[in-house]
PDB file of C-alpha atoms in Angstrom:
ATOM      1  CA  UNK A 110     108.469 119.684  23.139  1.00 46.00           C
ATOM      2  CA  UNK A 111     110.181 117.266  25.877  1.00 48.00           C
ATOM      3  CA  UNK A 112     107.984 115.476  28.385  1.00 57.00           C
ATOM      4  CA  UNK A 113     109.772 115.915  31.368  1.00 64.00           C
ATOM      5  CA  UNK A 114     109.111 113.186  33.839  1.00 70.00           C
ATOM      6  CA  UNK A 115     109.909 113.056  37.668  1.00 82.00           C
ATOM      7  CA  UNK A 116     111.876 110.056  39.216  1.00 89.00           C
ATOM      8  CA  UNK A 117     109.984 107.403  40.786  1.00 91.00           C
ATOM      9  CA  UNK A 118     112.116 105.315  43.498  1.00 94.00           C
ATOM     10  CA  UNK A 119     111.076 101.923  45.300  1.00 94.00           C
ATOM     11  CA  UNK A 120     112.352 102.575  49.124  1.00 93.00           C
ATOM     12  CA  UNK A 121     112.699  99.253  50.956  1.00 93.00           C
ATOM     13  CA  UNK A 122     112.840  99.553  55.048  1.00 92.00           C
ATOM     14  CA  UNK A 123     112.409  97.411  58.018  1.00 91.00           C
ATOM     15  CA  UNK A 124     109.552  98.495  60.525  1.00 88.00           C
ATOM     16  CA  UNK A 125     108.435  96.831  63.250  1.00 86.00           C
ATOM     17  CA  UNK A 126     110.348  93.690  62.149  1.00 84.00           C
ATOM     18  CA  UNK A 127     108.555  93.730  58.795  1.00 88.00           C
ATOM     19  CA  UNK A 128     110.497  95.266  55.575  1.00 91.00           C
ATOM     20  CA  UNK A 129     108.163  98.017  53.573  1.00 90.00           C
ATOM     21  CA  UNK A 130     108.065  98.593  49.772  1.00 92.00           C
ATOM     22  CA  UNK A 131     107.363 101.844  49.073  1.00 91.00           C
ATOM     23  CA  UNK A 132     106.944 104.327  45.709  1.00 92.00           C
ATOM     24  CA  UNK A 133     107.761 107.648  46.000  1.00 92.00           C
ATOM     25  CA  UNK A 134     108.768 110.356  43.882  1.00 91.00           C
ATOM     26  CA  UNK A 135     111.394 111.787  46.686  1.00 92.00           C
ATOM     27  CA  UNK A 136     114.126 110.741  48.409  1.00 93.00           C
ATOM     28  CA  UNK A 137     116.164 113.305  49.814  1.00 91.00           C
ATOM     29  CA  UNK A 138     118.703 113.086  52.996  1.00 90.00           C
ATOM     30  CA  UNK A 139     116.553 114.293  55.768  1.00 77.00           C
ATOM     31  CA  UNK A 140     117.083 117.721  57.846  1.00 85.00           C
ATOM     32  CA  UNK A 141     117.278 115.488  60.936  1.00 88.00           C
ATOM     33  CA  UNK A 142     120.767 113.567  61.364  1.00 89.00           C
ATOM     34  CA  UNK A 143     120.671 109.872  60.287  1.00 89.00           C
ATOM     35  CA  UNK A 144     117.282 109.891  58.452  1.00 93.00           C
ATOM     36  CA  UNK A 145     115.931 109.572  54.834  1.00 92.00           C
ATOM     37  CA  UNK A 146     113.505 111.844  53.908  1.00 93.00           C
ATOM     38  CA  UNK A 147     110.594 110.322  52.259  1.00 92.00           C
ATOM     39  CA  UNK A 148     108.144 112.429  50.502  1.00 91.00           C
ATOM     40  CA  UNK A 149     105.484 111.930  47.727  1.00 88.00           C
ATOM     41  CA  UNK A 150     104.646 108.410  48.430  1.00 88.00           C
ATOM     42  CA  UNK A 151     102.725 106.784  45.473  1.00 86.00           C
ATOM     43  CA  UNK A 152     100.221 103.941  45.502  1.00 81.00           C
ATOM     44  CA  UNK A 153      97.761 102.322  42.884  1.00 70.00           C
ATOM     45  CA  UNK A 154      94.972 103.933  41.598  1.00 62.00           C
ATOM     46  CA  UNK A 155      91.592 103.400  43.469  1.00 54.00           C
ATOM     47  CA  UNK A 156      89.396 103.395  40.749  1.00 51.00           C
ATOM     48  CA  UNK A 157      90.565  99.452  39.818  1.00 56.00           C
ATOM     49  CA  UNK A 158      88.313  96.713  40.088  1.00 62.00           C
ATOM     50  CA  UNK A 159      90.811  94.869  42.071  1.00 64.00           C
ATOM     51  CA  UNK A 160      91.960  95.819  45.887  1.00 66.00           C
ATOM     52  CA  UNK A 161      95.244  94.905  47.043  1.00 70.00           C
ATOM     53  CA  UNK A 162      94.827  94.836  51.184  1.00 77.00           C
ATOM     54  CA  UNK A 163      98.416  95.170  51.543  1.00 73.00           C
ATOM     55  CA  UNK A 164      98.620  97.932  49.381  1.00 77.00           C
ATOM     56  CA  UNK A 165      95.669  99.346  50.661  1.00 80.00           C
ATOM     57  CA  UNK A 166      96.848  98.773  54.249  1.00 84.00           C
ATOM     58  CA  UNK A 167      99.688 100.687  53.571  1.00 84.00           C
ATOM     59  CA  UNK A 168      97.828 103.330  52.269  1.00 81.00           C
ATOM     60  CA  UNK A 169      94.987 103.893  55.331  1.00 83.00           C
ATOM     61  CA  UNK A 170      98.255 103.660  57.596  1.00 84.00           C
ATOM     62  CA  UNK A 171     100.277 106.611  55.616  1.00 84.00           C
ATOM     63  CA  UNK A 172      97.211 108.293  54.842  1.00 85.00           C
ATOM     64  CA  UNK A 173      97.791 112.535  55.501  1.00 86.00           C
ATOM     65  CA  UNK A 174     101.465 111.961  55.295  1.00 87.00           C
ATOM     66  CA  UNK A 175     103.529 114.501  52.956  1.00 88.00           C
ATOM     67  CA  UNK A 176     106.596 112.811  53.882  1.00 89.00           C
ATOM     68  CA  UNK A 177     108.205 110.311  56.726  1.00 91.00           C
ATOM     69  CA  UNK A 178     111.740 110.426  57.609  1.00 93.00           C
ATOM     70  CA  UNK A 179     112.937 106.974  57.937  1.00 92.00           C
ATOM     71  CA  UNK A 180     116.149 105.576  60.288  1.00 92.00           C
ATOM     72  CA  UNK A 181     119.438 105.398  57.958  1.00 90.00           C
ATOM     73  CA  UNK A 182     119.906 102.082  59.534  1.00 89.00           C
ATOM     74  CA  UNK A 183     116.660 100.706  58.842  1.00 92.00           C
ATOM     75  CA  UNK A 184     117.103 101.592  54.756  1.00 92.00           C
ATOM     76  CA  UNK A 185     117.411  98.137  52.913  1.00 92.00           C
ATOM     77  CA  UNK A 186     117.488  99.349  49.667  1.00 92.00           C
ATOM     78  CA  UNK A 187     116.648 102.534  47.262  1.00 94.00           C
ATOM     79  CA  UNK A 188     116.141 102.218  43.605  1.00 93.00           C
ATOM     80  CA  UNK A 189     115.494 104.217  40.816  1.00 93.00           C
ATOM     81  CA  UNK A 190     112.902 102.517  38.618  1.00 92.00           C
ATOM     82  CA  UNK A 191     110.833 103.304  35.111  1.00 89.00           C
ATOM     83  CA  UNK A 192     107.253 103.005  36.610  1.00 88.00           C
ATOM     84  CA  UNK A 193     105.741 102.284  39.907  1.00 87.00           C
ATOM     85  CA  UNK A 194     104.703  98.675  41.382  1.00 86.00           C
ATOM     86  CA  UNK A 195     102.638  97.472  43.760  1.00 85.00           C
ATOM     87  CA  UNK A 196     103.594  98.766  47.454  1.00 87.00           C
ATOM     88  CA  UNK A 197     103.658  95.882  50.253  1.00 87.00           C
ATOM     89  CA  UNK A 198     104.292  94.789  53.183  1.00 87.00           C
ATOM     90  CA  UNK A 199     106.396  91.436  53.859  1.00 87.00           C
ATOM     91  CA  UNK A 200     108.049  89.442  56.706  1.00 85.00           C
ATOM     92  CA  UNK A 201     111.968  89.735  57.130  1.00 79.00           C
ATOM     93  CA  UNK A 202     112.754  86.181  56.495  1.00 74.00           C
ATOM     94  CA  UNK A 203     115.433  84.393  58.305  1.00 65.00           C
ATOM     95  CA  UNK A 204     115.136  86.913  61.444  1.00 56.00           C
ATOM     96  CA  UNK A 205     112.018  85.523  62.722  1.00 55.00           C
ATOM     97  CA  UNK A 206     113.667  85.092  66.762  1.00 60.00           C
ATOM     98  CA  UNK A 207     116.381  88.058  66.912  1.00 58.00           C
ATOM     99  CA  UNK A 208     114.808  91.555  66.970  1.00 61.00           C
ATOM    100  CA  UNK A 209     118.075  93.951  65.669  1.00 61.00           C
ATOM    101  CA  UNK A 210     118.674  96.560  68.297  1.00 65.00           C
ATOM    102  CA  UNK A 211     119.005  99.853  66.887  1.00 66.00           C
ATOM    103  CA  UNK A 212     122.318 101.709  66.429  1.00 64.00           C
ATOM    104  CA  UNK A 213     123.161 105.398  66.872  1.00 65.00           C
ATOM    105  CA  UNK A 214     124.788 107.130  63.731  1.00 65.00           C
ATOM    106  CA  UNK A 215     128.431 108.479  64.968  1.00 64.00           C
ATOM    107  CA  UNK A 216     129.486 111.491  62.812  1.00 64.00           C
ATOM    108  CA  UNK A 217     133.095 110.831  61.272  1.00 63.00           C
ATOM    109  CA  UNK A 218     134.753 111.838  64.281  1.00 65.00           C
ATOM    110  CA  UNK A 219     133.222 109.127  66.105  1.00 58.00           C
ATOM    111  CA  UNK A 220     131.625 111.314  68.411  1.00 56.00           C
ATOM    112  CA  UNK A 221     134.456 112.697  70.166  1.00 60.00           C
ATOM    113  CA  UNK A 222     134.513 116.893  70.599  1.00 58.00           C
ATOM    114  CA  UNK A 223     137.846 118.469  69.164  1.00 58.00           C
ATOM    115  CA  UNK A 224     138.111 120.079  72.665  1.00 55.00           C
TER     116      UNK A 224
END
């Protein structure tokens, strides 16, 4: 018999000027235009001695979530990886006086009708 095991993928996004690191077992290019669908999120178990506040911050704040659809533009960085870390929460260094203003996602045609 083969143990089949699902994916696990670290997600890395910028939210309120702050870049995320995420676990989740799905990523899957969202239903609505221009997002990532983000769905199964995974974070360490409770039952440790030890409590991570990030971790645990990120937690209380996607707590009843089945998935989140995150901006396309906002996605630093997916990867597939062999186990999952430590989710957290970190400051976006060298931006700390520009806040990036966000861009709409043209479809190929640039947004032009074919009329």
């Amino acid at each position: 018999m083969s143990k089949i095991t699902k994916s696990i993928y670290r997600v890395l996004f910028i939210n309120q000027g702050k870049l995320y690191e995420l676990y989740a077992r799905g990523i899957y290019q969202g239903e609505i235009y221009g997002f990532i669908e983000v769905e199964e999120l995974l974070f360490g178990e409770r039952s440790s001695v030890l409590v991570n506040p990030a971790e645990e911050r990120l937690q209380n704040e996607f707590s009843g979530v089945r998935r989140t659809f995150v901006p396309l533009h906002y996605i630093v960085r997916i990867d597939e990886v062999e186990r999952e870390g430590v989710s957290k929460i970190r400051p976006v260094e060298g931006c700390d006086n520009v806040t990036p203003f966000p861009q709409p996602v043209l479809p190929p045609s640039g947004g032009r009708s074919k009329d």
